XYZ file of C-alpha atoms in Angstrom:
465
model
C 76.396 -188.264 -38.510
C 76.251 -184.932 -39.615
C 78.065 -182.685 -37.354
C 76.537 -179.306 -35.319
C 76.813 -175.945 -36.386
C 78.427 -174.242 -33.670
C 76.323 -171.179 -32.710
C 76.606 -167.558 -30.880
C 73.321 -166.145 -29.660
C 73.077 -162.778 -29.017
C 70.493 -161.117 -26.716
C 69.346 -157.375 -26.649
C 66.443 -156.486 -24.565
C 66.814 -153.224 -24.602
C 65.161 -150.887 -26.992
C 67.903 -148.187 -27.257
C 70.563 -150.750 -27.900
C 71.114 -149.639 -31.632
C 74.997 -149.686 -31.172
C 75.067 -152.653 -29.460
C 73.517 -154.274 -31.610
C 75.742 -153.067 -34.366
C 78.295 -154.595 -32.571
C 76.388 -157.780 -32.915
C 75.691 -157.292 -36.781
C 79.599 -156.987 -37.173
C 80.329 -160.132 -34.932
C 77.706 -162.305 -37.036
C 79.253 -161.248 -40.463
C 82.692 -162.461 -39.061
C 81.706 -165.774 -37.287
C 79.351 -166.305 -40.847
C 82.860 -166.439 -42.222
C 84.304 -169.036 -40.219
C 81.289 -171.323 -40.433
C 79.767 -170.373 -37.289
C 75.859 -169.303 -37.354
C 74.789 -166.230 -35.417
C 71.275 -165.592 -34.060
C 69.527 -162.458 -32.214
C 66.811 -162.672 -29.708
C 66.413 -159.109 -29.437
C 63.059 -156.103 -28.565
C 61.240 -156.026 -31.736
C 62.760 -152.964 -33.428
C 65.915 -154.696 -33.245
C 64.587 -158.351 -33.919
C 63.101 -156.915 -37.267
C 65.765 -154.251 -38.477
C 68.414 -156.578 -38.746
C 68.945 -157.419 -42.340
C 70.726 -160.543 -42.850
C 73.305 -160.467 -40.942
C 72.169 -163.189 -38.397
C 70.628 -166.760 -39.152
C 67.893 -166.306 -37.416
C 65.904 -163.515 -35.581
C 63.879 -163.903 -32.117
C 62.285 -161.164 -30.796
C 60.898 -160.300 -26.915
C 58.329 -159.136 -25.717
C 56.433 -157.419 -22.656
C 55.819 -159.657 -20.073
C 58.967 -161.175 -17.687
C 57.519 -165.087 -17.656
C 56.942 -164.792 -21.413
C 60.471 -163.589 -22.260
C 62.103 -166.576 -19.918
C 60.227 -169.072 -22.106
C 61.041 -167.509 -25.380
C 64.885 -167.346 -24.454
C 64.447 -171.343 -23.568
C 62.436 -171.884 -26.540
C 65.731 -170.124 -28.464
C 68.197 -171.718 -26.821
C 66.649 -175.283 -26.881
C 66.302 -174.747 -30.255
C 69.413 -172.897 -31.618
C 71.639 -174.909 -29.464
C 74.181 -172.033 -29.127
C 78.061 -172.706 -27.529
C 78.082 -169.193 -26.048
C 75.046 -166.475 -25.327
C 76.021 -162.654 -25.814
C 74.586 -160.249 -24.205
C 74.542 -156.779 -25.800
C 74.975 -155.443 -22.785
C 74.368 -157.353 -20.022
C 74.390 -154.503 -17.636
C 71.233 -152.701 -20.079
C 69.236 -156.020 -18.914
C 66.368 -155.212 -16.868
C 66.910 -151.373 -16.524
C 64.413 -149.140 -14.762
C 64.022 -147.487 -18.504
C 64.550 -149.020 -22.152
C 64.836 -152.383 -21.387
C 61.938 -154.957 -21.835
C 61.481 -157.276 -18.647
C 64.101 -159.805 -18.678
C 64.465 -162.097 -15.318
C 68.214 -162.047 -14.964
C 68.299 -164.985 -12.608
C 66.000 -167.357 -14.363
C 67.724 -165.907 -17.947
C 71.443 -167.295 -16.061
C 69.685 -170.362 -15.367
C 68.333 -170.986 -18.686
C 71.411 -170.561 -20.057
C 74.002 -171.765 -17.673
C 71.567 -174.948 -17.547
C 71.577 -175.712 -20.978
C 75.828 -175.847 -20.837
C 76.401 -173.143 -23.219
C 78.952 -170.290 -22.318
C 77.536 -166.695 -20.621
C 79.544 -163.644 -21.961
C 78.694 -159.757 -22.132
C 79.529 -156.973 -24.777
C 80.504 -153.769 -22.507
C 80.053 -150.669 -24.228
C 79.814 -148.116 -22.012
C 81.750 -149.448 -18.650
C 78.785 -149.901 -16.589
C 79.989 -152.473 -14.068
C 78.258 -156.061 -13.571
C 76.071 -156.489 -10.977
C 76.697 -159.423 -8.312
C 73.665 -160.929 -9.657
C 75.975 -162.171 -12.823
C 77.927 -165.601 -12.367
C 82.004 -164.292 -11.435
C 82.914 -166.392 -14.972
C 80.738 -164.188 -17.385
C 82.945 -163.252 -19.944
C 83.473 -159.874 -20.997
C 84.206 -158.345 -24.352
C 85.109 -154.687 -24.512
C 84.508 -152.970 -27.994
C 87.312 -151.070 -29.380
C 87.938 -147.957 -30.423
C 85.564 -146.766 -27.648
C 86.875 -149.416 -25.402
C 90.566 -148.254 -25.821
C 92.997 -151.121 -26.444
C 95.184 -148.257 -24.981
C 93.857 -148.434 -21.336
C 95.285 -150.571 -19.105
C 93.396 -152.827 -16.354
C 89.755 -151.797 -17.480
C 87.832 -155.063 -17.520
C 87.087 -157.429 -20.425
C 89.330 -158.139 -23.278
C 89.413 -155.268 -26.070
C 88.183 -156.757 -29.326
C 88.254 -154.857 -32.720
C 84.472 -154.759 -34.284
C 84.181 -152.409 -37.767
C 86.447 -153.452 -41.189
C 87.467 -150.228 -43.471
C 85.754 -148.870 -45.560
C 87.661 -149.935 -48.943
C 86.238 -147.251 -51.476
C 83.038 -144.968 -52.649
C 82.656 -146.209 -55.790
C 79.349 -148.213 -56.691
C 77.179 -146.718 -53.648
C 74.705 -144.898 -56.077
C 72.099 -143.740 -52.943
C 75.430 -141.261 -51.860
C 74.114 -137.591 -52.489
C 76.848 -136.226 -54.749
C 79.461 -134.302 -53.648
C 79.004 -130.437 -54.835
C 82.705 -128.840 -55.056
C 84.004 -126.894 -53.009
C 80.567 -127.640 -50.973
C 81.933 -128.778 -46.751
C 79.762 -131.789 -45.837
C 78.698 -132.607 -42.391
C 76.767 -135.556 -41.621
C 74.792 -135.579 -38.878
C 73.475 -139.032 -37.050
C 70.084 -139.049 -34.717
C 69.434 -142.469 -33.347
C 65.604 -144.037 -33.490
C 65.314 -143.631 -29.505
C 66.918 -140.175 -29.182
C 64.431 -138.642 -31.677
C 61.303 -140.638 -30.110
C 62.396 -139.271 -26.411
C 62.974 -135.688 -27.306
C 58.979 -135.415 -28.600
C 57.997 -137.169 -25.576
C 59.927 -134.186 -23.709
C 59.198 -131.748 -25.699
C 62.775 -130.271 -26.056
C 63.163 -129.016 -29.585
C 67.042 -128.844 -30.084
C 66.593 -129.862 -33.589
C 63.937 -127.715 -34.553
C 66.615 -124.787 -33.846
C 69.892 -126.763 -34.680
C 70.074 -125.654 -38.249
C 70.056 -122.239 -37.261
C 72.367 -122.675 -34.606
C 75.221 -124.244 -37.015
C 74.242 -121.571 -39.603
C 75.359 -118.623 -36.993
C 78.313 -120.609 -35.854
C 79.576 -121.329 -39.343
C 78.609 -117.885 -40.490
C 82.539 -116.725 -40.617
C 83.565 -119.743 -42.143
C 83.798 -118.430 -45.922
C 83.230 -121.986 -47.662
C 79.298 -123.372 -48.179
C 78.242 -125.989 -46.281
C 75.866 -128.890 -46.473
C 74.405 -130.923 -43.515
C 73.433 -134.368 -44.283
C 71.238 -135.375 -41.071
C 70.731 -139.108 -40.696
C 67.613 -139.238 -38.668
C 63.686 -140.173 -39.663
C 64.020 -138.495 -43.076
C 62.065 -135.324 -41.517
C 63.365 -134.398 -38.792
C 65.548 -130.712 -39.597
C 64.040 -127.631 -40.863
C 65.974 -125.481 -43.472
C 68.021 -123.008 -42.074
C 66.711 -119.881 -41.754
C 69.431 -117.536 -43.784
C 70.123 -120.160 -46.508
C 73.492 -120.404 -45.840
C 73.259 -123.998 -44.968
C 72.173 -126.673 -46.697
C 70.067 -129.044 -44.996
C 69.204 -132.736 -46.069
C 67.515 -135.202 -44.058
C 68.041 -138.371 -44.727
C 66.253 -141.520 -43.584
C 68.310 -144.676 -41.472
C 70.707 -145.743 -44.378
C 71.561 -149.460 -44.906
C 75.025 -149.959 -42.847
C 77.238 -149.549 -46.648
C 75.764 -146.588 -47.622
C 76.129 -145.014 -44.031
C 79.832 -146.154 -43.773
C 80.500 -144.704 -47.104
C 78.335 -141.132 -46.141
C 80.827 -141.247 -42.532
C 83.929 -142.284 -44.764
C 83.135 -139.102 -47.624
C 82.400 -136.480 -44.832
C 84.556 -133.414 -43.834
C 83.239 -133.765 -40.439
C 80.695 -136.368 -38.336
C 78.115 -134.862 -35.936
C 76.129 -136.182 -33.095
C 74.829 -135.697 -29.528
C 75.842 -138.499 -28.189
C 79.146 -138.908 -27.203
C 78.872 -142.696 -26.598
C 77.502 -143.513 -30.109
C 79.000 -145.948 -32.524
C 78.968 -143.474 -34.946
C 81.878 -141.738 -33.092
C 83.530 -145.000 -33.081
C 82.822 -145.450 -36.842
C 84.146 -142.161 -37.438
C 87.635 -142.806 -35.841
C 87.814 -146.101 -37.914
C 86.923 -144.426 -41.395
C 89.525 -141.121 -40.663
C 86.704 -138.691 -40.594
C 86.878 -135.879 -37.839
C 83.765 -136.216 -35.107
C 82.451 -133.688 -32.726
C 80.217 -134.664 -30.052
C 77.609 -131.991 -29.228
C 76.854 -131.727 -25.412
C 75.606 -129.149 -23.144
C 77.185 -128.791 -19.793
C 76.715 -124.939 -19.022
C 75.192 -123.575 -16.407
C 71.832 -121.217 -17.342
C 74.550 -118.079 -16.543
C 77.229 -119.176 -18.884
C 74.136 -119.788 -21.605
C 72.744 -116.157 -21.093
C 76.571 -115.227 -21.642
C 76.253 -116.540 -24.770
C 73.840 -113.874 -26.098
C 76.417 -111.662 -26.704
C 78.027 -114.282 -29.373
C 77.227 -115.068 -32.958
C 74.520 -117.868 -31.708
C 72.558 -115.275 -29.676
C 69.535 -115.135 -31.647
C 68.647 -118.835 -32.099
C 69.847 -119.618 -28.895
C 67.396 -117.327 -27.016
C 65.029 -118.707 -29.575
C 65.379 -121.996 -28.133
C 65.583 -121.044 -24.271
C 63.915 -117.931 -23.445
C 60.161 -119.591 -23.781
C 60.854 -122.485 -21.219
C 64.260 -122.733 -19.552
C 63.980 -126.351 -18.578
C 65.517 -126.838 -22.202
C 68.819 -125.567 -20.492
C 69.407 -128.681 -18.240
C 71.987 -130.036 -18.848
C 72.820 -133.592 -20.761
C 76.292 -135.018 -22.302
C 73.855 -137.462 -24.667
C 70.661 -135.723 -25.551
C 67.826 -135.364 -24.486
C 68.017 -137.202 -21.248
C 71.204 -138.678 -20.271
C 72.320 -135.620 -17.282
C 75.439 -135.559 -15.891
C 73.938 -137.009 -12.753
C 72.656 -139.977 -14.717
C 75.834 -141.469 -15.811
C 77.705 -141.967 -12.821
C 78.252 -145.571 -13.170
C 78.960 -145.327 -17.318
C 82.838 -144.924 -17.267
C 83.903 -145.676 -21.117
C 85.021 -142.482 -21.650
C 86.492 -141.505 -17.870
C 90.576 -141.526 -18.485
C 90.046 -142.421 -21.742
C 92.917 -141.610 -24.444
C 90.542 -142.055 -26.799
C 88.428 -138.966 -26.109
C 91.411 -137.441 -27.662
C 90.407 -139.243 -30.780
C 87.134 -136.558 -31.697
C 85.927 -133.252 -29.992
C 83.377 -132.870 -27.365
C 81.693 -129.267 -27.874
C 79.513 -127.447 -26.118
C 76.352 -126.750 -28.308
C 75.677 -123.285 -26.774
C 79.274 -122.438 -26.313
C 79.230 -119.310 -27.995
C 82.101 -117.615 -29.588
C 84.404 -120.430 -28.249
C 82.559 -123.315 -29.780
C 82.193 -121.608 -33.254
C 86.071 -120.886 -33.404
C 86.788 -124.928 -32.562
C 83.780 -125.911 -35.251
C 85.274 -124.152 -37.727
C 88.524 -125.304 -36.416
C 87.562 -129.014 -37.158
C 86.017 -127.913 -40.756
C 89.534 -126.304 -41.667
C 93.381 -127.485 -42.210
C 93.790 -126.574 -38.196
C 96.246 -127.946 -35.489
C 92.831 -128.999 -33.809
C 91.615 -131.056 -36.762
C 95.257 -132.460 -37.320
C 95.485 -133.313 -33.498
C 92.206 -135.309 -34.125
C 93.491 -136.503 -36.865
C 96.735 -137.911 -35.625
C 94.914 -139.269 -32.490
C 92.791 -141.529 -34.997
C 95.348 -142.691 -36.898
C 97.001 -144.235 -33.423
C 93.664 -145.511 -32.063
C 93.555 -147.165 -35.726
C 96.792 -148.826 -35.481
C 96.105 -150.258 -31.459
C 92.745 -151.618 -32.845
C 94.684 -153.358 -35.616
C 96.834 -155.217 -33.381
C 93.799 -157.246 -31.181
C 91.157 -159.927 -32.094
C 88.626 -159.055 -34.323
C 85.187 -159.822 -32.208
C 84.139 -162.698 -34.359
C 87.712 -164.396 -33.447
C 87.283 -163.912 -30.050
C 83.690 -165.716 -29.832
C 85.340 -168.489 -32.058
C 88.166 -168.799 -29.728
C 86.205 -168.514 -26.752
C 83.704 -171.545 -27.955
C 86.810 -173.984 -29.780
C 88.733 -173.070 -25.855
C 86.106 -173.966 -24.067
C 84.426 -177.008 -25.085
C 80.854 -175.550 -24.991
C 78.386 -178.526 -24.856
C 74.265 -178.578 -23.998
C 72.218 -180.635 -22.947
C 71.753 -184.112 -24.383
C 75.864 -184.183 -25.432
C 77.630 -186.397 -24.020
C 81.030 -184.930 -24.882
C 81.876 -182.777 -21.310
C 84.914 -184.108 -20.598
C 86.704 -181.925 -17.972
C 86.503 -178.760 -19.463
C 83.730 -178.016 -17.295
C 83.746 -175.794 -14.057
C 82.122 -177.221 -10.976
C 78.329 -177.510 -11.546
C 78.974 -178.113 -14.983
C 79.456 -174.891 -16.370
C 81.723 -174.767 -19.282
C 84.968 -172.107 -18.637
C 87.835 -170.523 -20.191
C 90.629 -172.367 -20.500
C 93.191 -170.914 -17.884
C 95.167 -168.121 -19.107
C 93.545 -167.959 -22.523
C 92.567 -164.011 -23.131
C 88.835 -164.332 -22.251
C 89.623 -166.171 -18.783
C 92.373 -163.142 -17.949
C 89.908 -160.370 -19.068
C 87.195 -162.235 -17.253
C 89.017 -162.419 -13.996
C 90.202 -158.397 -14.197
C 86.287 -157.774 -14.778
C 84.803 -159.206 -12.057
C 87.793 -157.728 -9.359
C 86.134 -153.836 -10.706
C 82.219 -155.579 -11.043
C 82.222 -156.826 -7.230
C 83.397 -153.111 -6.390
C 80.006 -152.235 -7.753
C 77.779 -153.699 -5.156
C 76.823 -150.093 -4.036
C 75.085 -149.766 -8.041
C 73.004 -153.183 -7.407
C 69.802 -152.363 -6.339
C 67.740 -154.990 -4.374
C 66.450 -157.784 -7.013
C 64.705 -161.029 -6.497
C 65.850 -162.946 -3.002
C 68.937 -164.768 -3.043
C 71.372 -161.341 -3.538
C 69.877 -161.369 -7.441
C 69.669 -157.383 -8.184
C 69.952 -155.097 -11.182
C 72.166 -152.526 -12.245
C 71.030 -148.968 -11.479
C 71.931 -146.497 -14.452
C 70.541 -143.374 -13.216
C 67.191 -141.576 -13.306
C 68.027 -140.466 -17.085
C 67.997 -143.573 -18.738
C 69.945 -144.635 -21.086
C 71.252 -143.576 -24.516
């Protein structure tokens, strides 16, 4: 008798997931490598953007009932040895996420004798209404190999980038031409219209005026819908828009840039970046409306007030744009004592003078861009020494004897109830155990669920990035 192809099933729900799901694209490529198949039940931009990458693709819908029977339908039919949930503390959010049932999803798959594990991307702890033996896989370089007693077990996710050559879509380089390349995720783009905040209506100017002194041309390559940056008002910097890229030709574009540019300081672009060698800033806006007015007197003056002046709501502040506040990310600690923030700069898009000296900094042969620089190369080497994420899932299935239902082969490698677990003191089982001492300090975050102490995680009235 033939025997089964051991399977990973990976479950997004939420529609802003893009670099979690990434994560997920990487895993699949490295379990396709070891024999293992990987699926993705997943909202339907994610479900249908996924390339190749996964044997199969599943995708949710709107209704709660409706998604519990399509995850049974998947798992009855895919058979998996462990579900992955990208993350599980996105599932069932106020905003982003499509309804997901998180009790009746355990049940489905705790009942079916496959292994429950999480991604954890952003340090949001578990709520209580997750079984204590969900594993917990914490994506590095964001997730800082270099930390010690976060929860989860760091995993490495991205390969390097190996060379340029044979990538015709790359715009060519012009010489002596700085290149930028600037990311806007999907969700980011689709939630600043519905806000009306135009930040990148005025962005072009903005980086014109702050790299005004910088004596070199400059091109920005934005990433985004293909549309969504004007030209820059004194011609002094080139803009390009660029459409989503397939994941080569955007690895190569992060790997051939002088500098990497976002507004989201939790992206995996900024993780990319670090992996590839490529300097990142992170845009944010954490001034008070005083400190911005103080900024007229700088070289952004003009487009700032350009920006502001008609409606100063577009001065609240954010750390990922447009929504994500300060006050929204309590719970989301990646980043809090993080050595790796070291790793790229966090500046202040309406910094003034100040923000155009460190820009140009980053653009230049600087002690800030060699700092950056250095602090890469270490992250690089850390990342190097742990499991690649594919490994880990491999491990995690061959350790613990992941059956379903209809096998006959449990054996005692089951937990009570007949839950498969980690063998004891395997990596998974250790990281697993250190997770759920932080998660059941979270109970204060678990809003009030279905009866039975079942709840939710509560992200914050932002949303999520």
């Amino acid at each position: 008798m033939a025997s089964r192809t051991r399977t990973v099933l990976f479950v997004a729900p939420h529609h802003r997931a893009s670099g979690e799901v990434s994560t997920a694209r990487h895993a699949a490529r490295d379990l396709a490598a070891t024999g293992f198949a990987a699926h993705l039940l997943a909202a339907p931009r994610h479900a249908t953007a996924s390339g190749t990458d996964f044997a199969g693709t599943h995708a949710l819908g709107p209704d709660r009932a409706g998604n519990t029977a399509t995850l049974r339908r998947v798992v009855d039919g895919v058979s998996p040895d462990i579900v992955v949930f990208c993350d599980a503390a996105l599932v069932d959010t106020p905003t982003g996420s499509l309804p997901v049932d998180v009790a009746d999803a355990i049940d489905v798959i705790t009942g079916s004798g496959c292994r429950l594990a999480t991604f954890d991307h952003l340090g949001i702890p578990l709520s209580a209404a997750w079984p204590p033996d969900t594993a917990i896989l914490r994506p590095c370089p964001l997730g800082s190999p270099l930390m010690d007693g976060r929860p989860g077990l760091p995993v490495a996710v991205t390969r390097p980038v190996t060379g340029l050559a044979g990538i015709d879509e790359l715009p060519a380089r012009v010489p002596g031409v700085l290149r930028i390349v600037h990311t806007v995720a999907p969700w980011a783009i689709t939630l600043a219209a519905a806000v009306k905040h135009p930040l990148h209506q005025h962005l072009p100017a903005i980086l014109e005026s702050y790299l005004a002194d910088l004596g070199r041309p400059v091109e920005l390559l934005s990433v985004n819908n293909g549309a969504l940056l004007p030209a820059a008002p004194r011609g002094r910097l080139r803009v390009v828009n660029l459409p989503p890229q397939p994941a080569a030709v955007f690895d190569r574009l992060l790997a051939d840039a002088d500098l990497v540019l976002t507004e989201n300081p939790f992206a995996s672009t900024i993780g990319r970046a670090i992996d590839l060698g490529t300097p990142a800033v992170a845009w944010q806006h954490t001034l008070g409306i005083v400190d911005v007015l103080a900024t007229f007197g700088s070289p952004v003056a003009a487009p700032v007030a350009r920006l502001l002046m008609p409606d100063l709501s577009r001065a609240r502040p954010w750390i990922a744009f447009p929504n994500w506040t300060p006050e929204a990310i309590g719970n989301v600690t990646v980043l809090n004592d993080n050595p790796v923030t070291s790793a790229f700069a966090r500046l202040e898009v309406f910094g003034g003078a100040a923000t155009a000296g460190r820009l140009r900094d980053m653009l230049t042969d600087s002690p800030s861009r060699r700092g950056v620089l250095a602090a890469q190369e270490q992250f690089r080497a850390s990342v190097q020494r742990l499991p690649r994420v594919g490994e880990a899932l491999v491990a995690a299935a061959v350790d613990t004897g992941c059956v379903h239902r209809g096998s006959r082969d449990r054996g005692d490698r089951t937990a009570a109830g007949g839950r498969p677990r980690y063998a004891p003191g395997s990596a998974l089982a250790e990281g697993t155990g250190r997770a759920r001492a932080r998660g059941r300090a979270a109970a204060d975050r678990v809003r009030p669920g279905r009866a039975g102490g079942r709840g939710r995680a509560r992200i914050g009235r932002g949303g999520l990035p």
